[in-house]
Amino acid sequence: MIKDVFFDLDHTLWDFEKNSALAFQDIFKKNRVPVDLEHFLTHYVPINFKYWKLFREEKISKEDLRFNRLNEAMLASGYTIEPDLIHVLSQAYIEHLPLNNHLFDGVEQMLQELIKKELRLHIITNGFKEVQAIKLKRSNLSHYFTTLTTSEDVGVKKPNPAIFEHALNKANAQKQQSIMIGDNLEADILGAESFGLKSILFDPENKIPHTGNKILHFNELKQFF
């Protein structure tokens, strides 16, 4: 019987791509950067994914991630921008990102249903500590969750088993009675399973090959509880 449910935040509950696009739209306008947003995002999204993978693997620093993903995306989009402005935009992006808080369809109803079933809910995230709590608060999700564990709290990132162990200890949860739900096959699903946790992959675009538990919409989650 499951008693504790651990969620990833970005790309799982919190619609990162939609909120990210709105943040870029705002900072480009405020800093008078003549960038075609849609064209830029076609390059930024996969580049950001690449740099986050390097960050998870401890191959680059947080500062490298923030600067290089934006600089490379600008160059790939055909824009050359001075490093000083890249730094300004990078910092402004982090500040503006939690100001828009669109969630995936069905998230709040799903969380309410899990709470009614007397399940305890938790967050495990590789996202930056200074913004993740703000995202939860501004999107009115904080009250659903008993604990929040960030990779910066632990010193390692998913899929490292240490972050799952830390999160379970913080939640006073038992491994056999817990489950992890996330969008990233490597970090969330394989990471949780290698630690011995059950898992459910959230794949709204149905583009990730996976033979285990998987949902495309949160109204499908009820079948597991």
PDB file of C-alpha atoms in Angstrom:
ATOM      1  CA  MET A   1       0.000   0.000   0.000  1.00  0.00           C
ATOM      2  CA  ILE A   2       1.388   3.393  -1.010  1.00  0.00           C
ATOM      3  CA  LYS A   3       1.497   6.042   1.721  1.00  0.00           C
ATOM      4  CA  ASP A   4       3.997   8.584   0.334  1.00  0.00           C
ATOM      5  CA  VAL A   5       4.044  10.010  -3.190  1.00  0.00           C
ATOM      6  CA  PHE A   6       7.142  11.868  -4.399  1.00  0.00           C
ATOM      7  CA  PHE A   7       6.826  14.208  -7.378  1.00  0.00           C
ATOM      8  CA  ASP A   8       9.300  15.968  -9.584  1.00  0.00           C
ATOM      9  CA  LEU A   9       8.330  19.628 -10.066  1.00  0.00           C
ATOM     10  CA  ASP A  10       9.547  21.099 -13.378  1.00  0.00           C
ATOM     11  CA  HIS A  11       8.044  19.475 -16.486  1.00  0.00           C
ATOM     12  CA  THR A  12       5.881  17.287 -14.235  1.00  0.00           C
ATOM     13  CA  LEU A  13       3.538  19.466 -12.179  1.00  0.00           C
ATOM     14  CA  TRP A  14       4.851  22.887 -13.205  1.00  0.00           C
ATOM     15  CA  ASP A  15       4.660  23.556 -16.965  1.00  0.00           C
ATOM     16  CA  PHE A  16       8.262  24.609 -17.414  1.00  0.00           C
ATOM     17  CA  GLU A  17       8.236  25.231 -21.163  1.00  0.00           C
ATOM     18  CA  LYS A  18       5.177  27.495 -21.068  1.00  0.00           C
ATOM     19  CA  ASN A  19       6.433  29.459 -18.068  1.00  0.00           C
ATOM     20  CA  SER A  20       9.938  29.656 -19.509  1.00  0.00           C
ATOM     21  CA  ALA A  21       8.651  31.099 -22.797  1.00  0.00           C
ATOM     22  CA  LEU A  22       6.727  33.783 -20.928  1.00  0.00           C
ATOM     23  CA  ALA A  23       9.820  34.668 -18.893  1.00  0.00           C
ATOM     24  CA  PHE A  24      11.937  35.057 -22.021  1.00  0.00           C
ATOM     25  CA  GLN A  25       9.238  37.134 -23.681  1.00  0.00           C
ATOM     26  CA  ASP A  26       9.291  39.515 -20.738  1.00  0.00           C
ATOM     27  CA  ILE A  27      13.057  39.857 -20.335  1.00  0.00           C
ATOM     28  CA  PHE A  28      13.697  40.265 -24.057  1.00  0.00           C
ATOM     29  CA  LYS A  29      11.150  43.072 -24.162  1.00  0.00           C
ATOM     30  CA  LYS A  30      12.475  44.806 -21.038  1.00  0.00           C
ATOM     31  CA  ASN A  31      16.077  44.601 -22.226  1.00  0.00           C
ATOM     32  CA  ARG A  32      15.181  45.546 -25.808  1.00  0.00           C
ATOM     33  CA  VAL A  33      16.685  42.396 -27.274  1.00  0.00           C
ATOM     34  CA  PRO A  34      15.373  42.009 -30.862  1.00  0.00           C
ATOM     35  CA  VAL A  35      14.984  38.239 -30.813  1.00  0.00           C
ATOM     36  CA  ASP A  36      12.247  36.254 -32.535  1.00  0.00           C
ATOM     37  CA  LEU A  37      10.993  34.311 -29.514  1.00  0.00           C
ATOM     38  CA  GLU A  38       9.553  31.324 -31.340  1.00  0.00           C
ATOM     39  CA  HIS A  39      12.706  30.870 -33.430  1.00  0.00           C
ATOM     40  CA  PHE A  40      14.904  31.250 -30.340  1.00  0.00           C
ATOM     41  CA  LEU A  41      12.915  28.664 -28.359  1.00  0.00           C
ATOM     42  CA  THR A  42      13.274  26.010 -31.063  1.00  0.00           C
ATOM     43  CA  HIS A  43      17.009  26.129 -30.310  1.00  0.00           C
ATOM     44  CA  TYR A  44      16.883  26.910 -26.594  1.00  0.00           C
ATOM     45  CA  VAL A  45      14.696  23.967 -25.520  1.00  0.00           C
ATOM     46  CA  PRO A  46      17.017  21.152 -26.710  1.00  0.00           C
ATOM     47  CA  ILE A  47      20.133  23.104 -25.712  1.00  0.00           C
ATOM     48  CA  ASN A  48      18.736  23.641 -22.217  1.00  0.00           C
ATOM     49  CA  PHE A  49      17.975  19.912 -22.010  1.00  0.00           C
ATOM     50  CA  LYS A  50      21.572  19.121 -23.025  1.00  0.00           C
ATOM     51  CA  TYR A  51      23.063  21.416 -20.395  1.00  0.00           C
ATOM     52  CA  TRP A  52      20.768  20.119 -17.661  1.00  0.00           C
ATOM     53  CA  LYS A  53      22.004  16.600 -18.424  1.00  0.00           C
ATOM     54  CA  LEU A  54      25.590  17.794 -18.055  1.00  0.00           C
ATOM     55  CA  PHE A  55      24.623  19.535 -14.815  1.00  0.00           C
ATOM     56  CA  ARG A  56      23.000  16.359 -13.439  1.00  0.00           C
ATOM     57  CA  GLU A  57      26.171  14.471 -14.296  1.00  0.00           C
ATOM     58  CA  GLU A  58      28.266  17.016 -12.327  1.00  0.00           C
ATOM     59  CA  LYS A  59      30.169  17.976 -15.481  1.00  0.00           C
ATOM     60  CA  ILE A  60      29.356  21.700 -15.320  1.00  0.00           C
ATOM     61  CA  SER A  61      28.561  24.215 -12.595  1.00  0.00           C
ATOM     62  CA  LYS A  62      25.276  26.056 -12.054  1.00  0.00           C
ATOM     63  CA  GLU A  63      26.916  29.217 -13.384  1.00  0.00           C
ATOM     64  CA  ASP A  64      28.111  27.401 -16.519  1.00  0.00           C
ATOM     65  CA  LEU A  65      24.624  26.031 -17.081  1.00  0.00           C
ATOM     66  CA  ARG A  66      22.956  29.423 -16.794  1.00  0.00           C
ATOM     67  CA  PHE A  67      25.391  31.258 -19.086  1.00  0.00           C
ATOM     68  CA  ASN A  68      26.199  28.628 -21.705  1.00  0.00           C
ATOM     69  CA  ARG A  69      22.656  27.460 -22.441  1.00  0.00           C
ATOM     70  CA  LEU A  70      21.578  31.032 -23.226  1.00  0.00           C
ATOM     71  CA  ASN A  71      24.730  31.983 -25.107  1.00  0.00           C
ATOM     72  CA  GLU A  72      24.669  28.836 -27.249  1.00  0.00           C
ATOM     73  CA  ALA A  73      20.953  29.209 -27.984  1.00  0.00           C
ATOM     74  CA  MET A  74      21.495  32.808 -29.080  1.00  0.00           C
ATOM     75  CA  LEU A  75      24.329  31.812 -31.416  1.00  0.00           C
ATOM     76  CA  ALA A  76      22.311  28.896 -32.810  1.00  0.00           C
ATOM     77  CA  SER A  77      19.436  31.302 -33.455  1.00  0.00           C
ATOM     78  CA  GLY A  78      21.716  33.619 -35.417  1.00  0.00           C
ATOM     79  CA  TYR A  79      22.224  36.303 -32.774  1.00  0.00           C
ATOM     80  CA  THR A  80      25.552  37.507 -31.379  1.00  0.00           C
ATOM     81  CA  ILE A  81      25.186  39.160 -27.984  1.00  0.00           C
ATOM     82  CA  GLU A  82      27.879  40.559 -25.708  1.00  0.00           C
ATOM     83  CA  PRO A  83      28.775  38.346 -22.717  1.00  0.00           C
ATOM     84  CA  ASP A  84      27.791  41.071 -20.261  1.00  0.00           C
ATOM     85  CA  LEU A  85      24.263  41.130 -21.678  1.00  0.00           C
ATOM     86  CA  ILE A  86      24.102  37.316 -21.598  1.00  0.00           C
ATOM     87  CA  HIS A  87      24.878  37.500 -17.874  1.00  0.00           C
ATOM     88  CA  VAL A  88      22.180  40.152 -17.375  1.00  0.00           C
ATOM     89  CA  LEU A  89      19.599  38.121 -19.288  1.00  0.00           C
ATOM     90  CA  SER A  90      20.587  34.915 -17.509  1.00  0.00           C
ATOM     91  CA  GLN A  91      20.022  36.468 -14.089  1.00  0.00           C
ATOM     92  CA  ALA A  92      16.816  38.192 -15.189  1.00  0.00           C
ATOM     93  CA  TYR A  93      15.506  34.871 -16.503  1.00  0.00           C
ATOM     94  CA  ILE A  94      15.994  33.181 -13.121  1.00  0.00           C
ATOM     95  CA  GLU A  95      14.180  36.053 -11.429  1.00  0.00           C
ATOM     96  CA  HIS A  96      11.280  36.102 -13.905  1.00  0.00           C
ATOM     97  CA  LEU A  97      10.846  32.333 -14.273  1.00  0.00           C
ATOM     98  CA  PRO A  98       8.707  31.808 -11.121  1.00  0.00           C
ATOM     99  CA  LEU A  99       6.480  34.805 -11.887  1.00  0.00           C
ATOM    100  CA  ASN A 100       4.411  32.738 -14.335  1.00  0.00           C
ATOM    101  CA  ASN A 101       3.000  29.577 -12.852  1.00  0.00           C
ATOM    102  CA  HIS A 102       1.052  27.533 -15.356  1.00  0.00           C
ATOM    103  CA  LEU A 103       0.523  23.940 -14.285  1.00  0.00           C
ATOM    104  CA  PHE A 104      -0.164  20.887 -16.404  1.00  0.00           C
ATOM    105  CA  ASP A 105      -3.824  20.110 -16.949  1.00  0.00           C
ATOM    106  CA  GLY A 106      -5.420  18.247 -14.067  1.00  0.00           C
ATOM    107  CA  VAL A 107      -2.644  18.804 -11.522  1.00  0.00           C
ATOM    108  CA  GLU A 108      -4.658  20.469  -8.749  1.00  0.00           C
ATOM    109  CA  GLN A 109      -7.601  18.087  -9.035  1.00  0.00           C
ATOM    110  CA  MET A 110      -5.206  15.142  -8.910  1.00  0.00           C
ATOM    111  CA  LEU A 111      -3.413  16.488  -5.823  1.00  0.00           C
ATOM    112  CA  GLN A 112      -6.721  17.100  -4.069  1.00  0.00           C
ATOM    113  CA  GLU A 113      -7.794  13.527  -4.759  1.00  0.00           C
ATOM    114  CA  LEU A 114      -4.527  12.122  -3.410  1.00  0.00           C
ATOM    115  CA  ILE A 115      -4.864  14.194  -0.242  1.00  0.00           C
ATOM    116  CA  LYS A 116      -8.422  12.877   0.220  1.00  0.00           C
ATOM    117  CA  LYS A 117      -6.977   9.367   0.071  1.00  0.00           C
ATOM    118  CA  GLU A 118      -4.741  10.390   3.017  1.00  0.00           C
ATOM    119  CA  LEU A 119      -1.562  10.065   1.004  1.00  0.00           C
ATOM    120  CA  ARG A 120       1.399  12.241   1.966  1.00  0.00           C
ATOM    121  CA  LEU A 121       2.877  14.210  -0.932  1.00  0.00           C
ATOM    122  CA  HIS A 122       6.462  15.363  -1.415  1.00  0.00           C
ATOM    123  CA  ILE A 123       8.731  17.071  -3.963  1.00  0.00           C
ATOM    124  CA  ILE A 124      12.182  15.921  -5.115  1.00  0.00           C
ATOM    125  CA  THR A 125      13.737  18.377  -7.561  1.00  0.00           C
ATOM    126  CA  ASN A 126      17.045  19.101  -9.259  1.00  0.00           C
ATOM    127  CA  GLY A 127      15.883  22.685  -9.793  1.00  0.00           C
ATOM    128  CA  PHE A 128      17.637  25.597  -8.148  1.00  0.00           C
ATOM    129  CA  LYS A 129      16.757  25.943  -4.477  1.00  0.00           C
ATOM    130  CA  GLU A 130      16.159  29.695  -4.609  1.00  0.00           C
ATOM    131  CA  VAL A 131      13.317  29.385  -7.107  1.00  0.00           C
ATOM    132  CA  GLN A 132      11.639  26.035  -6.433  1.00  0.00           C
ATOM    133  CA  ALA A 133       9.934  27.070  -3.195  1.00  0.00           C
ATOM    134  CA  ILE A 134       8.784  30.283  -4.886  1.00  0.00           C
ATOM    135  CA  LYS A 135       7.253  28.276  -7.744  1.00  0.00           C
ATOM    136  CA  LEU A 136       5.309  26.113  -5.281  1.00  0.00           C
ATOM    137  CA  LYS A 137       4.072  29.118  -3.337  1.00  0.00           C
ATOM    138  CA  ARG A 138       3.094  31.258  -6.321  1.00  0.00           C
ATOM    139  CA  SER A 139       1.304  28.380  -8.021  1.00  0.00           C
ATOM    140  CA  ASN A 140      -0.642  27.666  -4.802  1.00  0.00           C
ATOM    141  CA  LEU A 141       0.804  24.168  -4.464  1.00  0.00           C
ATOM    142  CA  SER A 142       2.822  24.497  -1.242  1.00  0.00           C
ATOM    143  CA  HIS A 143       0.022  23.371   1.057  1.00  0.00           C
ATOM    144  CA  TYR A 144      -0.256  20.012  -0.701  1.00  0.00           C
ATOM    145  CA  PHE A 145       3.300  18.940   0.098  1.00  0.00           C
ATOM    146  CA  THR A 146       4.751  17.732   3.374  1.00  0.00           C
ATOM    147  CA  THR A 147       8.403  18.026   2.323  1.00  0.00           C
ATOM    148  CA  LEU A 148      10.527  19.650  -0.387  1.00  0.00           C
ATOM    149  CA  THR A 149      13.933  18.153  -1.183  1.00  0.00           C
ATOM    150  CA  THR A 150      16.230  19.953  -3.630  1.00  0.00           C
ATOM    151  CA  SER A 151      19.494  18.677  -5.043  1.00  0.00           C
ATOM    152  CA  GLU A 152      21.257  21.666  -3.497  1.00  0.00           C
ATOM    153  CA  ASP A 153      20.016  20.568  -0.056  1.00  0.00           C
ATOM    154  CA  VAL A 154      21.615  17.155  -0.526  1.00  0.00           C
ATOM    155  CA  GLY A 155      24.668  17.995  -2.620  1.00  0.00           C
ATOM    156  CA  VAL A 156      23.813  15.485  -5.359  1.00  0.00           C
ATOM    157  CA  LYS A 157      21.235  15.374  -8.122  1.00  0.00           C
ATOM    158  CA  LYS A 158      18.763  12.811  -9.369  1.00  0.00           C
ATOM    159  CA  PRO A 159      19.420  10.047 -10.436  1.00  0.00           C
ATOM    160  CA  ASN A 160      21.959   9.737  -7.592  1.00  0.00           C
ATOM    161  CA  PRO A 161      20.391   7.376  -5.019  1.00  0.00           C
ATOM    162  CA  ALA A 162      21.509   9.653  -2.187  1.00  0.00           C
ATOM    163  CA  ILE A 163      18.874  12.272  -3.030  1.00  0.00           C
ATOM    164  CA  PHE A 164      16.087   9.676  -2.879  1.00  0.00           C
ATOM    165  CA  GLU A 165      17.420   8.341   0.409  1.00  0.00           C
ATOM    166  CA  HIS A 166      17.587  11.864   1.835  1.00  0.00           C
ATOM    167  CA  ALA A 167      14.046  12.637   0.682  1.00  0.00           C
ATOM    168  CA  LEU A 168      12.628   9.465   2.233  1.00  0.00           C
ATOM    169  CA  ASN A 169      14.443  10.097   5.519  1.00  0.00           C
ATOM    170  CA  LYS A 170      13.207  13.702   5.572  1.00  0.00           C
ATOM    171  CA  ALA A 171       9.654  12.492   4.958  1.00  0.00           C
ATOM    172  CA  ASN A 172       9.981   9.613   7.435  1.00  0.00           C
ATOM    173  CA  ALA A 173       8.720   7.398   4.619  1.00  0.00           C
ATOM    174  CA  GLN A 174       9.264   3.713   3.910  1.00  0.00           C
ATOM    175  CA  LYS A 175      10.691   2.706   0.540  1.00  0.00           C
ATOM    176  CA  GLN A 176       8.183  -0.119   0.060  1.00  0.00           C
ATOM    177  CA  GLN A 177       5.285   2.283   0.677  1.00  0.00           C
ATOM    178  CA  SER A 178       6.513   5.095  -1.580  1.00  0.00           C
ATOM    179  CA  ILE A 179       6.403   5.950  -5.269  1.00  0.00           C
ATOM    180  CA  MET A 180       8.147   8.500  -7.520  1.00  0.00           C
ATOM    181  CA  ILE A 181       6.377  10.372 -10.335  1.00  0.00           C
ATOM    182  CA  GLY A 182       8.342  12.415 -12.869  1.00  0.00           C
ATOM    183  CA  ASP A 183       8.890  13.265 -16.519  1.00  0.00           C
ATOM    184  CA  ASN A 184      12.581  12.434 -16.900  1.00  0.00           C
ATOM    185  CA  LEU A 185      13.262   8.786 -17.656  1.00  0.00           C
ATOM    186  CA  GLU A 186      16.890   8.903 -16.537  1.00  0.00           C
ATOM    187  CA  ALA A 187      16.680  11.171 -13.491  1.00  0.00           C
ATOM    188  CA  ASP A 188      13.235  10.413 -12.079  1.00  0.00           C
ATOM    189  CA  ILE A 189      12.300   6.926 -13.217  1.00  0.00           C
ATOM    190  CA  LEU A 190      15.527   4.968 -13.596  1.00  0.00           C
ATOM    191  CA  GLY A 191      16.995   6.864 -10.645  1.00  0.00           C
ATOM    192  CA  ALA A 192      14.075   5.939  -8.410  1.00  0.00           C
ATOM    193  CA  GLU A 193      13.990   2.331  -9.588  1.00  0.00           C
ATOM    194  CA  SER A 194      17.723   1.835  -9.034  1.00  0.00           C
ATOM    195  CA  PHE A 195      17.133   3.006  -5.471  1.00  0.00           C
ATOM    196  CA  GLY A 196      14.293   0.505  -5.092  1.00  0.00           C
ATOM    197  CA  LEU A 197      11.313   2.854  -5.451  1.00  0.00           C
ATOM    198  CA  LYS A 198       8.249   2.224  -7.554  1.00  0.00           C
ATOM    199  CA  SER A 199       7.787   4.826 -10.269  1.00  0.00           C
ATOM    200  CA  ILE A 200       5.372   6.344 -12.775  1.00  0.00           C
ATOM    201  CA  LEU A 201       6.557   8.219 -15.853  1.00  0.00           C
ATOM    202  CA  PHE A 202       4.618  11.372 -16.788  1.00  0.00           C
ATOM    203  CA  ASP A 203       4.868  11.697 -20.581  1.00  0.00           C
ATOM    204  CA  PRO A 204       2.134  14.049 -21.862  1.00  0.00           C
ATOM    205  CA  GLU A 205       3.389  13.927 -25.448  1.00  0.00           C
ATOM    206  CA  ASN A 206       3.780  10.131 -25.356  1.00  0.00           C
ATOM    207  CA  LYS A 207       7.246  10.346 -26.875  1.00  0.00           C
ATOM    208  CA  ILE A 208       9.366   8.385 -24.380  1.00  0.00           C
ATOM    209  CA  PRO A 209       9.639   4.608 -24.921  1.00  0.00           C
ATOM    210  CA  HIS A 210       8.978   2.989 -21.563  1.00  0.00           C
ATOM    211  CA  THR A 211       7.638  -0.444 -20.646  1.00  0.00           C
ATOM    212  CA  GLY A 212       6.849   0.442 -17.023  1.00  0.00           C
ATOM    213  CA  ASN A 213       4.095   2.517 -15.466  1.00  0.00           C
ATOM    214  CA  LYS A 214       3.274   5.580 -17.545  1.00  0.00           C
ATOM    215  CA  ILE A 215       0.597   8.276 -17.738  1.00  0.00           C
ATOM    216  CA  LEU A 216      -0.141  10.901 -20.377  1.00  0.00           C
ATOM    217  CA  HIS A 217      -2.580  12.924 -18.252  1.00  0.00           C
ATOM    218  CA  PHE A 218      -3.016  13.216 -14.504  1.00  0.00           C
ATOM    219  CA  ASN A 219      -6.575  11.911 -14.638  1.00  0.00           C
ATOM    220  CA  GLU A 220      -4.950   8.526 -15.357  1.00  0.00           C
ATOM    221  CA  LEU A 221      -3.136   8.505 -12.014  1.00  0.00           C
ATOM    222  CA  LYS A 222      -6.157   7.330 -10.022  1.00  0.00           C
ATOM    223  CA  GLN A 223      -5.772   3.811 -11.417  1.00  0.00           C
ATOM    224  CA  PHE A 224      -2.598   3.406  -9.348  1.00  0.00           C
ATOM    225  CA  PHE A 225      -4.103   4.366  -5.973  1.00  0.00           C
TER     226      PHE A 225
END
